[in-house]
PDB file of C-alpha atoms and ligand atoms in Angstrom:
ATOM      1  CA  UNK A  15     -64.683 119.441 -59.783  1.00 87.00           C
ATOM      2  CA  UNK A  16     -62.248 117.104 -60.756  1.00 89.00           C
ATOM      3  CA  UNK A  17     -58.991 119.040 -59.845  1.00 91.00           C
ATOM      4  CA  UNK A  18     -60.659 119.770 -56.752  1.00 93.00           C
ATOM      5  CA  UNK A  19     -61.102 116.331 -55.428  1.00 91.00           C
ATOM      6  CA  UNK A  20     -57.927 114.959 -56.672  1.00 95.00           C
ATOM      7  CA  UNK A  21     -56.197 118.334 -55.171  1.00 96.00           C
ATOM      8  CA  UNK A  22     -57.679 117.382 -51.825  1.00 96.00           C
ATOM      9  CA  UNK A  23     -56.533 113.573 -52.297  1.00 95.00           C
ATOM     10  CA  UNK A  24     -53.021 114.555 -53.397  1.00 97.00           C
ATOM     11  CA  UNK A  25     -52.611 117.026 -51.030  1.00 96.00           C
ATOM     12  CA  UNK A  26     -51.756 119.926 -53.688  1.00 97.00           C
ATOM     13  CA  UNK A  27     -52.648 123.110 -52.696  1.00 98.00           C
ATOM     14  CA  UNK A  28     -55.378 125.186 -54.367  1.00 98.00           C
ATOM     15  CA  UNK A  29     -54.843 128.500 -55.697  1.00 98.00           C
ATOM     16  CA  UNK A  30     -57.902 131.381 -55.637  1.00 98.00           C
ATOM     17  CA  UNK A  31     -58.081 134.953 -56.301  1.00 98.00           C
ATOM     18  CA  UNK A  32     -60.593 137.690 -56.824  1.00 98.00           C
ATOM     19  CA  UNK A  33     -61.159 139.534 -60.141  1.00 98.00           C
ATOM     20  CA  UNK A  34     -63.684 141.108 -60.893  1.00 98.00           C
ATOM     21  CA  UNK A  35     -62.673 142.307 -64.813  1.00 98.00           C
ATOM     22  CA  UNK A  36     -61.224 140.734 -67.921  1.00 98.00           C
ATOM     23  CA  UNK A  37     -57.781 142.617 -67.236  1.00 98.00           C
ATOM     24  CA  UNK A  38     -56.668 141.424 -64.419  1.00 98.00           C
ATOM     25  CA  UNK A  39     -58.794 138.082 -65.287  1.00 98.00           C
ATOM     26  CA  UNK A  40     -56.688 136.946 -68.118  1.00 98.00           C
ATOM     27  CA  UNK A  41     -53.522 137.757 -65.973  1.00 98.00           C
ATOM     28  CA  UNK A  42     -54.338 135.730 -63.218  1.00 98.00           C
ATOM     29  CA  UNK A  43     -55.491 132.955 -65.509  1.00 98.00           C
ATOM     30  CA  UNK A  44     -52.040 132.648 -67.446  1.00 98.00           C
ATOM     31  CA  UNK A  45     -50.336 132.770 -64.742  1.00 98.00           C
ATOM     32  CA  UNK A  46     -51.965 129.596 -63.805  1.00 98.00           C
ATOM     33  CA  UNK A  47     -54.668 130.768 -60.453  1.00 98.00           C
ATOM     34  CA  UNK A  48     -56.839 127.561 -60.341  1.00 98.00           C
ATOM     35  CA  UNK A  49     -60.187 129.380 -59.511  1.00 98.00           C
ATOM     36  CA  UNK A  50     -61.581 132.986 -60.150  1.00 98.00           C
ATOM     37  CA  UNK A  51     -63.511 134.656 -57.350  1.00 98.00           C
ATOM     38  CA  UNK A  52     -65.753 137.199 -58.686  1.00 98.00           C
ATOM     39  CA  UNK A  53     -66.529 138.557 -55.039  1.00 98.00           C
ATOM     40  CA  UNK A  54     -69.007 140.705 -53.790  1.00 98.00           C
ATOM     41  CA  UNK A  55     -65.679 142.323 -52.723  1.00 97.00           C
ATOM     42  CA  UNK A  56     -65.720 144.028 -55.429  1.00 98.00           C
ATOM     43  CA  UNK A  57     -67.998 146.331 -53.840  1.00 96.00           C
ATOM     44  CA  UNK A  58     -66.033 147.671 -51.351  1.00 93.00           C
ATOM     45  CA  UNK A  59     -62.878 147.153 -53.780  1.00 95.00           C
ATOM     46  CA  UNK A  60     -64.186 148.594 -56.882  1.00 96.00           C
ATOM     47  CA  UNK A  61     -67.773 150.125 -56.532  1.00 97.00           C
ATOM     48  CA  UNK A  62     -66.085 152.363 -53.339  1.00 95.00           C
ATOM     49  CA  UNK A  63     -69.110 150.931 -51.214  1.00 95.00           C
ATOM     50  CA  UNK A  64     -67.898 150.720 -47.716  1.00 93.00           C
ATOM     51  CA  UNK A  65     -68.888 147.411 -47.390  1.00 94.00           C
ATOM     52  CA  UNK A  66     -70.195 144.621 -49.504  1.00 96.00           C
ATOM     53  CA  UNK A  67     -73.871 144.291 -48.489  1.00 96.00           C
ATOM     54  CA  UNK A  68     -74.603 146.994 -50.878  1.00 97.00           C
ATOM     55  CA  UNK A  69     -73.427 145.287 -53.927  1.00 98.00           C
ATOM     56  CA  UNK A  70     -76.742 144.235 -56.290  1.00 98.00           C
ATOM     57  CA  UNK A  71     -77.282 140.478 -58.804  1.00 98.00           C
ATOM     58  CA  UNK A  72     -77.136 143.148 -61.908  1.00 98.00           C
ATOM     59  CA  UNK A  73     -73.768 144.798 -60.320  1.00 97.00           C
ATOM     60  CA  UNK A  74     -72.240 141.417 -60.218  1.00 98.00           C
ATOM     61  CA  UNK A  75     -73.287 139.590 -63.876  1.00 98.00           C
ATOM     62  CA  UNK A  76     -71.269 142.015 -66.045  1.00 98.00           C
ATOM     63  CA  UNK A  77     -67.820 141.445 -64.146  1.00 98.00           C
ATOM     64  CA  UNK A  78     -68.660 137.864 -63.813  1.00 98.00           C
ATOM     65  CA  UNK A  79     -69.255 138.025 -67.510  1.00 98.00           C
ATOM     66  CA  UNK A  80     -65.987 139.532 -67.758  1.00 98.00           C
ATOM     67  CA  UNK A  81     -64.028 137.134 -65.933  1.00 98.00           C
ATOM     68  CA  UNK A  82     -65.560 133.748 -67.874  1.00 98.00           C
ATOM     69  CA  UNK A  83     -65.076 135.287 -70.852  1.00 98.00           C
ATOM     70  CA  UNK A  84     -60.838 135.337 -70.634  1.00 98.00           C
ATOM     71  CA  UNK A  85     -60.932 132.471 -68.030  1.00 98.00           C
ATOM     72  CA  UNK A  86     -59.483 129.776 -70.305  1.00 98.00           C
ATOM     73  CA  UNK A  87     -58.160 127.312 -67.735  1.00 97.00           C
ATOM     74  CA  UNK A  88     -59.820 128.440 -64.300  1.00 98.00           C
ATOM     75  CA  UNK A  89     -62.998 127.792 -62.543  1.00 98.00           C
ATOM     76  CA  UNK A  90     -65.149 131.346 -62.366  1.00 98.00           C
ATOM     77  CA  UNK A  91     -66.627 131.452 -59.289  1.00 98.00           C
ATOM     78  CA  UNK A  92     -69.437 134.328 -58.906  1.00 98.00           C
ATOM     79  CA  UNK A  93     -70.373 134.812 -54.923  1.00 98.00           C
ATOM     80  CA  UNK A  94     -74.343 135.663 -54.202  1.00 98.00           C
ATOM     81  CA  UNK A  95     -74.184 139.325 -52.867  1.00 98.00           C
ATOM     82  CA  UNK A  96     -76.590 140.191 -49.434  1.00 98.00           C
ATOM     83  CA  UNK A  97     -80.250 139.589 -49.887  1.00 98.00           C
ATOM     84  CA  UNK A  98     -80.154 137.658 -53.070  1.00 98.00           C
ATOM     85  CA  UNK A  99     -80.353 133.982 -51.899  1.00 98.00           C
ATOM     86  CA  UNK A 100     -81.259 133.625 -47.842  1.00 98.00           C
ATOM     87  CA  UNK A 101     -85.032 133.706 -48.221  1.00 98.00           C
ATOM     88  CA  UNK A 102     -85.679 130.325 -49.803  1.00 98.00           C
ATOM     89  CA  UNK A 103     -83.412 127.731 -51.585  1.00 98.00           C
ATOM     90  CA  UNK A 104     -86.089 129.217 -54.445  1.00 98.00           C
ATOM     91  CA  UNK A 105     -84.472 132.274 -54.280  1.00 98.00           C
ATOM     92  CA  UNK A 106     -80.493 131.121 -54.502  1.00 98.00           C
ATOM     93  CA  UNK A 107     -81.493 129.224 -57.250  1.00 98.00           C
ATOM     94  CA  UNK A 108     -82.815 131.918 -59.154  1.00 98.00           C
ATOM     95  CA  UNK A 109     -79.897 133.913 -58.647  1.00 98.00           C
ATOM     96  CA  UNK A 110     -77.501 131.216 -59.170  1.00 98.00           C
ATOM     97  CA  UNK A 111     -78.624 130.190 -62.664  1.00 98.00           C
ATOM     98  CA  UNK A 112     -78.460 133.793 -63.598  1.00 98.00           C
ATOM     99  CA  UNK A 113     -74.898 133.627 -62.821  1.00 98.00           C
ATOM    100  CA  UNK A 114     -74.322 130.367 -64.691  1.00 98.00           C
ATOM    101  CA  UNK A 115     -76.404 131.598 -67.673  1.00 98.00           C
ATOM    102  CA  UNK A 116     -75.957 135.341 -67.793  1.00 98.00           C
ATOM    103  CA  UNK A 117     -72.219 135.480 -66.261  1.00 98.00           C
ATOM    104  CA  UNK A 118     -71.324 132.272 -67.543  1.00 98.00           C
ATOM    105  CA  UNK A 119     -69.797 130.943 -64.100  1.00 98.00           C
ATOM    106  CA  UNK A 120     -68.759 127.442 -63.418  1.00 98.00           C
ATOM    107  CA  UNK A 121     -70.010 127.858 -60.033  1.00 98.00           C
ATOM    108  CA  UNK A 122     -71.186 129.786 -56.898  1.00 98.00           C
ATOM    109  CA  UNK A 123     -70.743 131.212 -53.560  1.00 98.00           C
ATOM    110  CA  UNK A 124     -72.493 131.996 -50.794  1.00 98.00           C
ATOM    111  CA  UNK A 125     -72.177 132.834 -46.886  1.00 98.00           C
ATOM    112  CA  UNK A 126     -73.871 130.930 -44.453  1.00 98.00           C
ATOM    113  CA  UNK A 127     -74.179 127.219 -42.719  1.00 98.00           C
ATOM    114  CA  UNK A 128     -76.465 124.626 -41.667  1.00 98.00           C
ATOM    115  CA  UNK A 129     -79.260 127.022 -41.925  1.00 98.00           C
ATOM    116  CA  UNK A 130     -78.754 126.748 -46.075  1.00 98.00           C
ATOM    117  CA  UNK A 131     -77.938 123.334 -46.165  1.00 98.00           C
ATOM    118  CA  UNK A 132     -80.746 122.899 -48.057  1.00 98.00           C
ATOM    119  CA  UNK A 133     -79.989 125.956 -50.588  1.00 98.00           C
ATOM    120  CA  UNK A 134     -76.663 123.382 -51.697  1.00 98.00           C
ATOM    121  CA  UNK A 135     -78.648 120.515 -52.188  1.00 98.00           C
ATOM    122  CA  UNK A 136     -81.318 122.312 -54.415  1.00 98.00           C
ATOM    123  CA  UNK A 137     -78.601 123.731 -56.426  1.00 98.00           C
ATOM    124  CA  UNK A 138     -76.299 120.799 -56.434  1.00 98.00           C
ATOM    125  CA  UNK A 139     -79.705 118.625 -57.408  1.00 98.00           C
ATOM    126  CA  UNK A 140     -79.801 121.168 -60.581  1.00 98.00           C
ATOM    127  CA  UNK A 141     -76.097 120.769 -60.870  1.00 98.00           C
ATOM    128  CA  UNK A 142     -74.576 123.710 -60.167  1.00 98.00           C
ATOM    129  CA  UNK A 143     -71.543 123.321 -57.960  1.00 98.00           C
ATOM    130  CA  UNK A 144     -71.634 125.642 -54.569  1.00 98.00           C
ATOM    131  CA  UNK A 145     -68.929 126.931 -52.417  1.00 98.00           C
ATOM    132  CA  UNK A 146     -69.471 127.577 -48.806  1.00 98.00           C
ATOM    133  CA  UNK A 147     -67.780 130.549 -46.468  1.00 98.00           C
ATOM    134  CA  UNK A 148     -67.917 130.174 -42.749  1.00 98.00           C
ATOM    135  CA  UNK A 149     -65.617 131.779 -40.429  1.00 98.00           C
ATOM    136  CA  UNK A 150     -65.942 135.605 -40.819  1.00 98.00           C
ATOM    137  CA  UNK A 151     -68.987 136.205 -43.399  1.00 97.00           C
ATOM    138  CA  UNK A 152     -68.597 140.062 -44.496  1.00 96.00           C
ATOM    139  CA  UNK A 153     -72.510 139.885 -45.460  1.00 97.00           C
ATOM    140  CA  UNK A 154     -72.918 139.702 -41.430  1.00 96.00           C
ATOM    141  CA  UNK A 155     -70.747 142.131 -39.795  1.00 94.00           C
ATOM    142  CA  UNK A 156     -73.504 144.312 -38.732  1.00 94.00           C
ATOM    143  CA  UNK A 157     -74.919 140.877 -36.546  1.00 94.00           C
ATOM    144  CA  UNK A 158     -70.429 140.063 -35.770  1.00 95.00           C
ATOM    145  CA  UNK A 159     -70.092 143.166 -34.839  1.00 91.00           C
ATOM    146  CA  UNK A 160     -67.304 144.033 -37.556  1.00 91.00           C
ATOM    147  CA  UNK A 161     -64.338 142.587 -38.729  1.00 92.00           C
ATOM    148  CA  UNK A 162     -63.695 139.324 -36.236  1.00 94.00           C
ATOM    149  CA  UNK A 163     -62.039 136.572 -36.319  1.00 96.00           C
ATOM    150  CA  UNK A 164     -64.975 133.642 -35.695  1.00 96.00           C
ATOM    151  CA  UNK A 165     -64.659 129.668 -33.907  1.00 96.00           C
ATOM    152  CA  UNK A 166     -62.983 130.823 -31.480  1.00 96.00           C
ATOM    153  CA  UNK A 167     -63.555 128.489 -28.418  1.00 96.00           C
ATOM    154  CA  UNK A 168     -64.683 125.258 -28.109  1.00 96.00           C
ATOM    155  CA  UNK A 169     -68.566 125.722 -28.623  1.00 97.00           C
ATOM    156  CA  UNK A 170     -68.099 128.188 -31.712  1.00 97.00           C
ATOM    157  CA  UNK A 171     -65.157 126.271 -32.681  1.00 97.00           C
ATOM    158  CA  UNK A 172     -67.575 122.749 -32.745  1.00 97.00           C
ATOM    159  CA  UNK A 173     -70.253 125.172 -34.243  1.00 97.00           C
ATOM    160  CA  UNK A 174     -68.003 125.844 -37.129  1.00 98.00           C
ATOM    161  CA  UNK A 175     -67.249 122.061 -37.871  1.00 98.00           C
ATOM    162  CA  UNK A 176     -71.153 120.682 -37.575  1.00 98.00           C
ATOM    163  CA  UNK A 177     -71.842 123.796 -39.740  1.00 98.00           C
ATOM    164  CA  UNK A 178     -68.763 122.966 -42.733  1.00 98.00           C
ATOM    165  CA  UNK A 179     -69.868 119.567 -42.441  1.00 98.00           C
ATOM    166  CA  UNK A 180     -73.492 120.052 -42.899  1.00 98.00           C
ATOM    167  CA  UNK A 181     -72.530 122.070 -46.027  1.00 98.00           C
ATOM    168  CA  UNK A 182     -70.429 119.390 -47.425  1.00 98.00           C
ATOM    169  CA  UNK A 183     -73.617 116.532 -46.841  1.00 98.00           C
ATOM    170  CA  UNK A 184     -75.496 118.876 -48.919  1.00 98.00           C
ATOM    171  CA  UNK A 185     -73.371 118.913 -51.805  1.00 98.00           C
ATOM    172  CA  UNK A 186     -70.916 121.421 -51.577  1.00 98.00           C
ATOM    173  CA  UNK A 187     -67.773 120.841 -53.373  1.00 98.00           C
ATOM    174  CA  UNK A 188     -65.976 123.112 -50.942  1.00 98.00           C
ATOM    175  CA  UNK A 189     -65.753 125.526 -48.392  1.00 98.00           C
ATOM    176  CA  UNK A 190     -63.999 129.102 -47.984  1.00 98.00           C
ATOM    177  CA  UNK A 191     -62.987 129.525 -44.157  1.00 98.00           C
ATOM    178  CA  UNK A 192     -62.679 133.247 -43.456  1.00 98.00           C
ATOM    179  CA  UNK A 193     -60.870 134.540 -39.856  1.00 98.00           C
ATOM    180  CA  UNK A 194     -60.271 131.357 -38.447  1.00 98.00           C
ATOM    181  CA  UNK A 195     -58.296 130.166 -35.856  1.00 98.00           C
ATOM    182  CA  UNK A 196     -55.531 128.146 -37.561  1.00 98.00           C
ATOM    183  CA  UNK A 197     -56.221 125.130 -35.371  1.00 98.00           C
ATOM    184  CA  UNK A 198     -60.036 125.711 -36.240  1.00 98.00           C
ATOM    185  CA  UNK A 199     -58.864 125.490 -39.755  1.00 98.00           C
ATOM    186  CA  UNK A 200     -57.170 122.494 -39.541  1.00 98.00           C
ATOM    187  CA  UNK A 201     -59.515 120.293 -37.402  1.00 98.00           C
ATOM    188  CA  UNK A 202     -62.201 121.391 -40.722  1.00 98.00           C
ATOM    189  CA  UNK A 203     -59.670 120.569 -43.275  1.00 98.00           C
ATOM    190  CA  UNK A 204     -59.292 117.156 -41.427  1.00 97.00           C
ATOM    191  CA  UNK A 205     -62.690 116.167 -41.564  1.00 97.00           C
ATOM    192  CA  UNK A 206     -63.910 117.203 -44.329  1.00 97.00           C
ATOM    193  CA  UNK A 207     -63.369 115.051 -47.655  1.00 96.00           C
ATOM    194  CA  UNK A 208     -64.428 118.407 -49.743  1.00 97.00           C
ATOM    195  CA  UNK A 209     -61.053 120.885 -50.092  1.00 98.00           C
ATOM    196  CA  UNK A 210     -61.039 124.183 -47.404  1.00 98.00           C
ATOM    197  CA  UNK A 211     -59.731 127.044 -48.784  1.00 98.00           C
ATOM    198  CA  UNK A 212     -58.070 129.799 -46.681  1.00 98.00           C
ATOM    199  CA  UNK A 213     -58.231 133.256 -46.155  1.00 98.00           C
ATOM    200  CA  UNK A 214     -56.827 134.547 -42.897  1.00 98.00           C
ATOM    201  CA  UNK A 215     -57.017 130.589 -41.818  1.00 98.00           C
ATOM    202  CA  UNK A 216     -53.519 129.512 -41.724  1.00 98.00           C
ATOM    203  CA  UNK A 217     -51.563 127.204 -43.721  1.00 98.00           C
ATOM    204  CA  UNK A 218     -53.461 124.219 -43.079  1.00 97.00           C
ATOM    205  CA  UNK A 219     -56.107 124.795 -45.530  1.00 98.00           C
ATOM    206  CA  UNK A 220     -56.585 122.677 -48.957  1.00 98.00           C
ATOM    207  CA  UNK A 221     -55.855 126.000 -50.661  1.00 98.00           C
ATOM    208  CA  UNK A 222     -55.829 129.865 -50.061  1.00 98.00           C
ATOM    209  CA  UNK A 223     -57.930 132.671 -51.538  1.00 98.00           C
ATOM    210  CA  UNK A 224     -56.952 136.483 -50.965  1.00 98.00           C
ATOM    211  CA  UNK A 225     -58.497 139.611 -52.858  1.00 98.00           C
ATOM    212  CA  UNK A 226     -56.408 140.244 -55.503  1.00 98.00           C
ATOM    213  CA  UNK A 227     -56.027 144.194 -54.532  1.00 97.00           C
ATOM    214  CA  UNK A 228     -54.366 142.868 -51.111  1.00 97.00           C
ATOM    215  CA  UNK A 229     -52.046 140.359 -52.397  1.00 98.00           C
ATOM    216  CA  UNK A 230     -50.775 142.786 -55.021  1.00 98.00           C
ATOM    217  CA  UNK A 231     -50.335 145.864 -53.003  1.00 97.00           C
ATOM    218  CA  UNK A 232     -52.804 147.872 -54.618  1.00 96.00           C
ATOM    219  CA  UNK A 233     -54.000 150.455 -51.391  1.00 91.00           C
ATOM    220  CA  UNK A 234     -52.344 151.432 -48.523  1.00 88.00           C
ATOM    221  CA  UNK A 235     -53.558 149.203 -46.267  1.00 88.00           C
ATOM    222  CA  UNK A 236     -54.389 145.539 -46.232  1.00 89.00           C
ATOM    223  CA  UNK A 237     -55.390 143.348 -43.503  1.00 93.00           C
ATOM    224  CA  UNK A 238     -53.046 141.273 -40.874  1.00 93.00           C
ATOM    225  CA  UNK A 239     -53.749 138.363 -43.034  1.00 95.00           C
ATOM    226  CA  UNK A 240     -52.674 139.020 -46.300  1.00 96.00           C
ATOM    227  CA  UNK A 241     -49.395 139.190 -47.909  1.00 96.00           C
ATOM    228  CA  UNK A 242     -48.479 141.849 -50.315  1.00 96.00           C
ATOM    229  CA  UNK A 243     -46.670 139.960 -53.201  1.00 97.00           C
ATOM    230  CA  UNK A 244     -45.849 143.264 -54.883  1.00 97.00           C
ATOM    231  CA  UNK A 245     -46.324 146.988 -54.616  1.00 96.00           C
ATOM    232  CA  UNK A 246     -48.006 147.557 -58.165  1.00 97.00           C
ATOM    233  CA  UNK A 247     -50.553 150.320 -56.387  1.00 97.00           C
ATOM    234  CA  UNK A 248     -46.982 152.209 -56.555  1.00 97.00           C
ATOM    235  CA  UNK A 249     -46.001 150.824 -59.768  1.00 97.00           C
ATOM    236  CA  UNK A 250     -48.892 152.680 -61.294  1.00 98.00           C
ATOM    237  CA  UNK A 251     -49.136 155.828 -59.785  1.00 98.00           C
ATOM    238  CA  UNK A 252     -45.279 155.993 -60.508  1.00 98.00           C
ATOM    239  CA  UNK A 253     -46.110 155.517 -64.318  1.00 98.00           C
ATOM    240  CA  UNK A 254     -49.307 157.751 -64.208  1.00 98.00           C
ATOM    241  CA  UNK A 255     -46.580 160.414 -62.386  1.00 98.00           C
ATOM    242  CA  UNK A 256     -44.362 159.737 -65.329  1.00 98.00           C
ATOM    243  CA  UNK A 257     -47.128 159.668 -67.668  1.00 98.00           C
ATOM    244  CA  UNK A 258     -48.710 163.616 -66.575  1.00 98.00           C
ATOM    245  CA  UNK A 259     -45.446 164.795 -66.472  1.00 98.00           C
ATOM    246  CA  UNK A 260     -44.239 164.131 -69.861  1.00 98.00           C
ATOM    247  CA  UNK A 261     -47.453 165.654 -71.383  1.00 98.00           C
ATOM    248  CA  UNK A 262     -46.760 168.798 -69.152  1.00 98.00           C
ATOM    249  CA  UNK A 263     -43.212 169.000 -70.495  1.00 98.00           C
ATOM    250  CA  UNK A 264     -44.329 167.974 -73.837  1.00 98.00           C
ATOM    251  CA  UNK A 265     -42.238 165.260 -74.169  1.00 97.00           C
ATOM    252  CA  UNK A 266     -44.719 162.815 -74.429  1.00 98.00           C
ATOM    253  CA  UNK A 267     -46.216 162.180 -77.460  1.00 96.00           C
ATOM    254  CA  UNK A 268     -42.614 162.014 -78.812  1.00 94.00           C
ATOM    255  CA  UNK A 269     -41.379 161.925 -82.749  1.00 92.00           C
ATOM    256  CA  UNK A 270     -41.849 157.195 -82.216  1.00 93.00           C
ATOM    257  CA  UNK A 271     -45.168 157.928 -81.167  1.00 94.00           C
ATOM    258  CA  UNK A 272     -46.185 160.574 -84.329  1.00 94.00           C
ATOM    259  CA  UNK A 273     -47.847 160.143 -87.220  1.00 95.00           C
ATOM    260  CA  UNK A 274     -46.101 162.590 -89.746  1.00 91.00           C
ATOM    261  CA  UNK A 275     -48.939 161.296 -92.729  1.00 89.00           C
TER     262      UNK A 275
HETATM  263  O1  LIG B  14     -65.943 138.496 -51.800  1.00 51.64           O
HETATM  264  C1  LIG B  14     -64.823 138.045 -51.537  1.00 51.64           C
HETATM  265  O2  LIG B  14     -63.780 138.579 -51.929  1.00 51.64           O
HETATM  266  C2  LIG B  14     -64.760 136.843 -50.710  1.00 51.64           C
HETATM  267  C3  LIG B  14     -63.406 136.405 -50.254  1.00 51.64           C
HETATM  268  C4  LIG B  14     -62.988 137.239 -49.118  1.00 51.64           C
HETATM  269  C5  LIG B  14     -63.375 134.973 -49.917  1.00 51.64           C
HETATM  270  O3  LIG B  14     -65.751 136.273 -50.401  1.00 51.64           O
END
């Protein structure tokens, strides 16, 4: 909570990724990410749902278990998947501290704004750190009508401030901005004294998140938004080429790889 607050202050920008297993995890985390997502992306990204509203508490706790235990230096972050937290700040709680206590997360995410204002401020009165997400809120798209970018416009653009800033008054020690006009973006980032982070939000956030399978080029496509930093989706179905070749030709296991005794 620290780094957070005196990233905002100092104006250094805040790294984020997904992961969603100790693998990539440890990775990410030595090569110095300063938060872990474990996103309900992961079931569109790794359960092959088509969406993430399918994605259950007990499908989330092992890969946020995962991720805490390699994350030596970042904050794990476990998001709330669909139907696990709206009914009553009761409810979020209850799923929160089983991310805390059975995932062993530093702290949580959910979607939503002023309506679960007072979801943040139970949790943050039983000290457990919340992120927000406004802007495009995947849990939604059936009400957004898919994939959109949201504040667009003055009224939904004002929406989306009285909505961050309600969040922050609660307690939250930031908030993700998903599909938002840059501008949007900005004006949020300006006002609010907790960091924004990015995705698909422009540059003038306090830091960025993107899902770890976009920014390394994982699948064929990714959205407008993200950058592909590298093409290891190729990289390993070159190798796994390489790899079912060599045991066709027989070349693989070779005489280095043999134990004669
Ligand atoms: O689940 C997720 O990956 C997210 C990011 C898109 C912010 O919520």
């Amino acid at each position: 909570m620290h780094h957070l607050r005196q990233a905002k202050e100092r104006g250094e920008p805040l790294t984020m990724l997904t992961a969603y297993d100790a693998l990539t995890a440890r990775i990410f985390d030595e090569a110095g990410i300063d938060m872990l997502l474990v996103g309900d992306s992961l079931g569109d990204n790794m359960l092959a749902h088509p969406t993430t509203i399918p994605v259950t508490v007990d499908e989330m706790i092992p890969a946020v278990r995962a991720v805490s235990r390699v994350a030596r230096r970042a904050m794990v972050v476990a998001d709330l998947p669909f139907g696990s937290y709206e009914a009553s700040p009761q409810q979020c709680l209850a799923t929160a501290v089983r991310m805390l206590k059975e995932g062993g997360a530093h702290a949580v995410k959910f979607e939503g704004g002023a309506h679960l204002a007072e979801h943040v401020r139970l949790l943050t009165r039983s000290g457990i750190p919340v992120f927000g997400h406004l802007g495009f809120t995947p849990q939604s798209e059936n009400l957004l009508g898919g994939k959109r970018v949201q504040g667009r416009g003055q009224e939904a653009a004002s929406h989306l401030v009285a909505d961050a800033h309600a969040l922050a008054d609660a307690g939250a020690v930031a908030v993700v901005l998903e599909m938002v006009p840059a501008p949007v973006a900005e004006r949020v980032t300006e006002v609010l004294r907790v960091p924004t982070i990015g995705i698909g939000a422009g540059a003038g956030c306090d830091g960025q998140v993107l899902v770890w399978t976009d920014m390394a080029g994982m699948t064929s496509w990714s959205p407008r938004f993200a950058q592909r930093f590298g093409e290891i989706g190729e990289a390993l179905y070159g190798a796994t080429r390489t790899y079912a070749r060599a045991v066709r030709e027989r070349t693989f296991p070779a005489p280095e790889h043999t134990y004669e005794k």
